[in-house]
Amino acid sequence: MKILVGNWKMNGSLAANQAWLHDIKAKYPTPRADTMLAVCVPYPYLAQCQAALQGSAVAWGAQNVSAEAQGAFTGEVSAAMLADFGCRFVIVGHSERRTLMGETDALVAKKLQAALTAGLQPIVCVGETLAEREAEQVQQVVGRQLAALVAHLSITPFIDGKIIVAYEPLWAIGTGKTASPEQAEAVHDFIHRQLLQHGQVSTPILYGGSMNAQNARALLAMPNIHGGLIGGASLQVDSFLAIAHA
Ligand code: PGA
């Protein structure tokens, strides 16, 4: 089973989404046993997605969540609220949030815990910068990001198969530069081995970073690449579905 999750980032409008949702239901009418298709949208459009996608072959989710359960946290959105809108997934610790909004490994771990508590399936992102790759620090950086999650989670660190990890090298996000299948597989294999040490045998590991219809097949053919987190190519239904067909 491959898991393909669209990440619209801060894109969309009621009218544009309406067309996208209508289109995907028409072109992807029935669930496929070998593919899980989902889209993570900005908060204000969750109700629209829920109304359109309920009972369809496409699941939905959010792109961020508060680490707190409720209360005086102006502007924040809790995991329970996301569950209220039928979210199955939530992206946690995307590199844009880590670098632009200052999210730390510790905060990402708290968000992961909050998502799990609400019954959501968190997609937690890890990945290195170009400078870190050039300095041959990929395993160090990704290992640190994973270890921080495990260290900060209170009960069962990774509930097997419940958490999804997305490997997104920062230099490949939105740049049109994709990691080669071999480059990506090497890191996925490393992540898989790290997770195994914590008893996690079936954590799906998605690749993200300029995935498109042209490069998806070779990436998804790798043994430890279980799907994709897709930004730019998810904004158009046809390019998103072309990845699913690949
Ligand atoms: P991209 O984004 O596919 O546009 O590179 C991926 C992501 O940031 O999740």
Short mmCIF file of C-alpha atoms and ligand atoms in Angstrom, two decimals:
data_model
loop_
_atom_site.label_atom_id
_atom_site.label_comp_id
_atom_site.label_asym_id
_atom_site.label_seq_id
_atom_site.Cartn_x
_atom_site.Cartn_y
_atom_site.Cartn_z
CA MET A 1 0.00 0.00 0.00
CA LYS A 2 1.43 3.38 -1.02
CA ILE A 3 0.32 6.49 0.84
CA LEU A 4 0.14 9.68 -1.24
CA VAL A 5 -0.60 12.85 0.66
CA GLY A 6 -1.05 16.22 -1.00
CA ASN A 7 0.17 19.27 0.92
CA TRP A 8 -1.48 22.39 -0.44
CA LYS A 9 0.55 24.60 1.89
CA MET A 10 -0.92 28.15 1.98
CA ASN A 11 -2.74 27.85 -1.33
CA GLY A 12 -6.38 27.62 -2.30
CA SER A 13 -9.68 29.50 -2.20
CA LEU A 14 -13.25 28.34 -1.75
CA ALA A 15 -13.86 28.52 -5.49
CA ALA A 16 -10.60 26.87 -6.57
CA ASN A 17 -10.97 24.12 -3.97
CA GLN A 18 -14.51 23.45 -5.09
CA ALA A 19 -13.27 22.70 -8.58
CA TRP A 20 -10.36 20.57 -7.25
CA LEU A 21 -12.64 18.52 -4.99
CA HIS A 22 -15.22 17.99 -7.70
CA ASP A 23 -12.53 16.96 -10.14
CA ILE A 24 -10.77 14.47 -7.88
CA LYS A 25 -14.02 12.74 -6.97
CA ALA A 26 -14.90 12.41 -10.64
CA LYS A 27 -11.46 11.10 -11.63
CA TYR A 28 -10.73 8.97 -8.55
CA PRO A 29 -14.15 7.61 -7.66
CA THR A 30 -13.32 4.38 -5.86
CA PRO A 31 -10.73 3.52 -3.19
CA ARG A 32 -7.84 1.38 -4.42
CA ALA A 33 -6.44 -1.42 -2.30
CA ASP A 34 -2.87 -0.48 -3.23
CA THR A 35 -3.11 3.29 -2.67
CA MET A 36 -4.22 5.64 0.11
CA LEU A 37 -4.89 9.11 -1.25
CA ALA A 38 -5.23 12.15 1.02
CA VAL A 39 -4.89 15.91 1.01
CA CYS A 40 -3.78 18.26 3.79
CA VAL A 41 -5.37 21.68 3.46
CA PRO A 42 -5.31 25.05 5.28
CA TYR A 43 -7.51 25.11 8.42
CA PRO A 44 -10.32 27.29 7.03
CA TYR A 45 -11.00 24.80 4.26
CA LEU A 46 -11.35 21.71 6.45
CA ALA A 47 -15.13 22.03 6.62
CA GLN A 48 -15.29 22.35 2.84
CA CYS A 49 -13.12 19.25 2.41
CA GLN A 50 -15.08 17.28 4.96
CA ALA A 51 -18.36 18.09 3.21
CA ALA A 52 -16.97 17.21 -0.21
CA LEU A 53 -14.82 14.18 0.63
CA GLN A 54 -16.92 12.37 3.24
CA GLY A 55 -17.53 8.88 1.91
CA SER A 56 -15.16 9.43 -1.02
CA ALA A 57 -11.91 7.62 -1.88
CA VAL A 58 -9.83 10.57 -0.64
CA ALA A 59 -8.99 11.28 3.01
CA TRP A 60 -8.09 14.72 4.35
CA GLY A 61 -6.09 16.38 7.06
CA ALA A 62 -4.40 19.55 8.29
CA GLN A 63 -0.88 20.92 7.98
CA ASN A 64 -0.23 21.82 11.60
CA VAL A 65 -1.69 21.39 15.09
CA SER A 66 -1.29 22.95 18.50
CA ALA A 67 0.72 21.10 21.12
CA GLU A 68 -1.88 22.20 23.69
CA ALA A 69 -5.25 20.57 24.27
CA GLN A 70 -7.39 23.70 24.82
CA GLY A 71 -7.58 27.09 26.46
CA ALA A 72 -5.89 30.47 26.21
CA PHE A 73 -3.79 29.93 23.09
CA THR A 74 -5.02 32.61 20.71
CA GLY A 75 -4.77 31.62 17.07
CA GLU A 76 -4.02 27.96 17.76
CA VAL A 77 -6.04 24.95 16.60
CA SER A 78 -6.20 21.79 18.71
CA ALA A 79 -5.96 18.19 17.60
CA ALA A 80 -9.48 17.54 18.92
CA MET A 81 -10.78 20.29 16.63
CA LEU A 82 -9.10 18.62 13.66
CA ALA A 83 -10.69 15.32 14.65
CA ASP A 84 -14.04 17.16 14.83
CA PHE A 85 -13.65 18.00 11.14
CA GLY A 86 -12.98 14.39 10.23
CA CYS A 87 -9.24 14.75 9.70
CA ARG A 88 -7.41 11.49 9.45
CA PHE A 89 -3.95 13.03 9.06
CA VAL A 90 -2.01 16.01 10.30
CA ILE A 91 1.42 17.11 9.12
CA VAL A 92 3.70 17.82 12.07
CA GLY A 93 7.10 19.52 12.03
CA HIS A 94 7.21 20.37 8.34
CA SER A 95 10.55 22.02 7.57
CA GLU A 96 8.78 25.27 6.66
CA ARG A 97 7.40 25.38 10.20
CA ARG A 98 10.72 24.38 11.72
CA THR A 99 12.71 27.00 9.81
CA LEU A 100 10.20 29.83 9.26
CA MET A 101 8.17 29.53 12.47
CA GLY A 102 10.96 28.37 14.75
CA GLU A 103 9.48 25.00 15.71
CA THR A 104 11.96 22.98 17.75
CA ASP A 105 12.39 19.21 17.95
CA ALA A 106 10.79 19.37 21.41
CA LEU A 107 7.74 21.28 20.19
CA VAL A 108 7.34 18.90 17.25
CA ALA A 109 7.36 15.98 19.69
CA LYS A 110 4.63 17.62 21.81
CA LYS A 111 2.52 18.18 18.70
CA LEU A 112 2.99 14.56 17.72
CA GLN A 113 1.74 13.47 21.12
CA ALA A 114 -1.25 15.82 20.90
CA ALA A 115 -2.20 14.43 17.50
CA LEU A 116 -1.95 10.84 18.69
CA THR A 117 -4.03 11.58 21.78
CA ALA A 118 -6.82 12.90 19.56
CA GLY A 119 -6.69 9.79 17.39
CA LEU A 120 -5.14 11.51 14.38
CA GLN A 121 -2.41 9.96 12.27
CA PRO A 122 0.53 12.39 12.40
CA ILE A 123 2.87 12.71 9.44
CA VAL A 124 6.06 13.91 11.05
CA CYS A 125 8.65 15.47 8.78
CA VAL A 126 12.41 15.14 9.03
CA GLY A 127 15.17 16.14 6.63
CA GLU A 128 18.48 17.88 6.17
CA THR A 129 19.54 21.15 4.53
CA LEU A 130 21.87 21.27 1.54
CA ALA A 131 24.73 22.43 3.78
CA GLU A 132 24.17 19.48 6.11
CA ARG A 133 24.14 17.06 3.19
CA GLU A 134 27.33 18.54 1.78
CA ALA A 135 28.92 18.21 5.21
CA GLU A 136 27.86 14.53 5.21
CA GLN A 137 25.66 15.06 8.27
CA VAL A 138 22.45 13.55 6.92
CA GLN A 139 22.26 10.64 9.37
CA GLN A 140 23.30 12.87 12.26
CA VAL A 141 20.55 15.41 11.55
CA VAL A 142 17.77 12.97 10.75
CA GLY A 143 18.85 10.75 13.65
CA ARG A 144 18.68 13.74 16.01
CA GLN A 145 15.22 14.70 14.76
CA LEU A 146 13.93 11.14 15.28
CA ALA A 147 15.59 10.72 18.66
CA ALA A 148 14.02 13.97 19.89
CA LEU A 149 10.59 12.62 19.05
CA VAL A 150 11.16 9.38 20.88
CA ALA A 151 12.69 11.17 23.90
CA HIS A 152 9.76 13.54 24.32
CA LEU A 153 6.90 11.16 23.85
CA SER A 154 5.59 10.01 27.18
CA ILE A 155 3.83 6.69 26.75
CA THR A 156 4.39 4.47 23.75
CA PRO A 157 6.86 6.49 21.70
CA PHE A 158 5.85 5.32 18.29
CA ILE A 159 2.65 3.39 18.07
CA ASP A 160 3.52 0.95 15.37
CA GLY A 161 1.96 1.87 12.06
CA LYS A 162 0.09 4.81 13.60
CA ILE A 163 2.73 7.45 12.99
CA ILE A 164 3.94 8.22 9.50
CA VAL A 165 7.40 9.67 8.94
CA ALA A 166 8.10 11.86 5.92
CA TYR A 167 11.68 12.29 4.78
CA GLU A 168 11.87 15.68 3.08
CA PRO A 169 15.35 16.93 2.23
CA LEU A 170 15.04 20.72 2.44
CA TRP A 171 17.04 21.25 -0.74
CA ALA A 172 14.44 19.26 -2.70
CA ILE A 173 11.32 21.03 -1.41
CA GLY A 174 9.74 23.26 -4.04
CA THR A 175 13.03 23.47 -5.93
CA GLY A 176 12.37 21.01 -8.73
CA LYS A 177 15.45 19.10 -7.52
CA THR A 178 14.47 15.64 -6.37
CA ALA A 179 16.63 13.28 -4.37
CA SER A 180 17.58 10.38 -6.60
CA PRO A 181 15.81 7.13 -5.73
CA GLU A 182 19.11 5.81 -4.35
CA GLN A 183 19.77 8.93 -2.26
CA ALA A 184 16.27 8.83 -0.83
CA GLU A 185 16.32 5.08 -0.24
CA ALA A 186 19.58 5.34 1.73
CA VAL A 187 17.95 7.77 4.17
CA HIS A 188 14.69 5.83 4.29
CA ASP A 189 16.65 2.68 5.12
CA PHE A 190 18.44 4.59 7.90
CA ILE A 191 15.10 5.87 9.29
CA HIS A 192 13.64 2.38 9.10
CA ARG A 193 16.57 0.97 11.07
CA GLN A 194 16.30 3.73 13.68
CA LEU A 195 12.60 3.01 14.11
CA LEU A 196 13.24 -0.72 14.38
CA GLN A 197 15.35 0.00 17.46
CA HIS A 198 12.18 1.33 19.06
CA GLY A 199 10.15 -1.70 18.09
CA GLN A 200 8.51 0.02 15.16
CA VAL A 201 8.43 -2.43 12.29
CA SER A 202 5.63 -1.01 10.20
CA THR A 203 5.97 2.78 10.29
CA PRO A 204 5.34 4.06 6.76
CA ILE A 205 8.07 6.40 5.52
CA LEU A 206 7.05 8.88 2.81
CA TYR A 207 9.40 10.81 0.54
CA GLY A 208 8.76 14.51 -0.05
CA GLY A 209 10.53 17.06 -2.22
CA SER A 210 9.56 17.86 -5.78
CA MET A 211 7.87 14.51 -6.33
CA ASN A 212 6.01 14.49 -9.64
CA ALA A 213 4.59 12.13 -12.24
CA GLN A 214 7.99 11.81 -13.92
CA ASN A 215 10.06 10.79 -10.90
CA ALA A 216 7.42 9.11 -8.71
CA ARG A 217 7.58 5.64 -10.20
CA ALA A 218 11.32 5.17 -9.60
CA LEU A 219 11.11 6.64 -6.09
CA LEU A 220 8.10 4.56 -5.11
CA ALA A 221 9.74 1.40 -6.43
CA MET A 222 12.31 1.59 -3.62
CA PRO A 223 11.69 -0.92 -0.81
CA ASN A 224 11.63 1.63 2.02
CA ILE A 225 9.73 4.39 0.22
CA HIS A 226 6.12 3.82 1.18
CA GLY A 227 4.58 6.86 -0.41
CA GLY A 228 4.94 10.57 -0.98
CA LEU A 229 4.20 13.94 0.57
CA ILE A 230 3.47 16.10 -2.43
CA GLY A 231 3.42 19.89 -2.46
CA GLY A 232 3.42 21.65 -5.81
CA ALA A 233 2.22 18.68 -7.84
CA SER A 234 -0.85 18.25 -5.60
CA LEU A 235 -2.30 21.64 -6.51
CA GLN A 236 -3.60 20.32 -9.82
CA VAL A 237 -5.75 17.18 -9.72
CA ASP A 238 -4.23 15.81 -12.92
CA SER A 239 -0.61 16.04 -11.76
CA PHE A 240 -1.57 14.63 -8.34
CA LEU A 241 -3.40 11.68 -9.87
CA ALA A 242 -0.61 11.12 -12.36
CA ILE A 243 1.58 10.29 -9.36
CA ALA A 244 -1.06 7.88 -8.05
CA HIS A 245 -1.20 6.19 -11.44
CA ALA A 246 2.59 6.00 -11.56
P1 PGA B 1 7.07 20.01 -3.04
O1 PGA B 1 6.72 20.12 -1.46
O2 PGA B 1 6.46 18.74 -3.53
O3 PGA B 1 6.45 21.23 -3.63
O4 PGA B 1 8.56 20.00 -3.14
C1 PGA B 1 6.75 18.99 -0.65
C2 PGA B 1 6.48 19.39 0.77
O5 PGA B 1 6.99 20.43 1.21
O6 PGA B 1 5.75 18.69 1.49
#
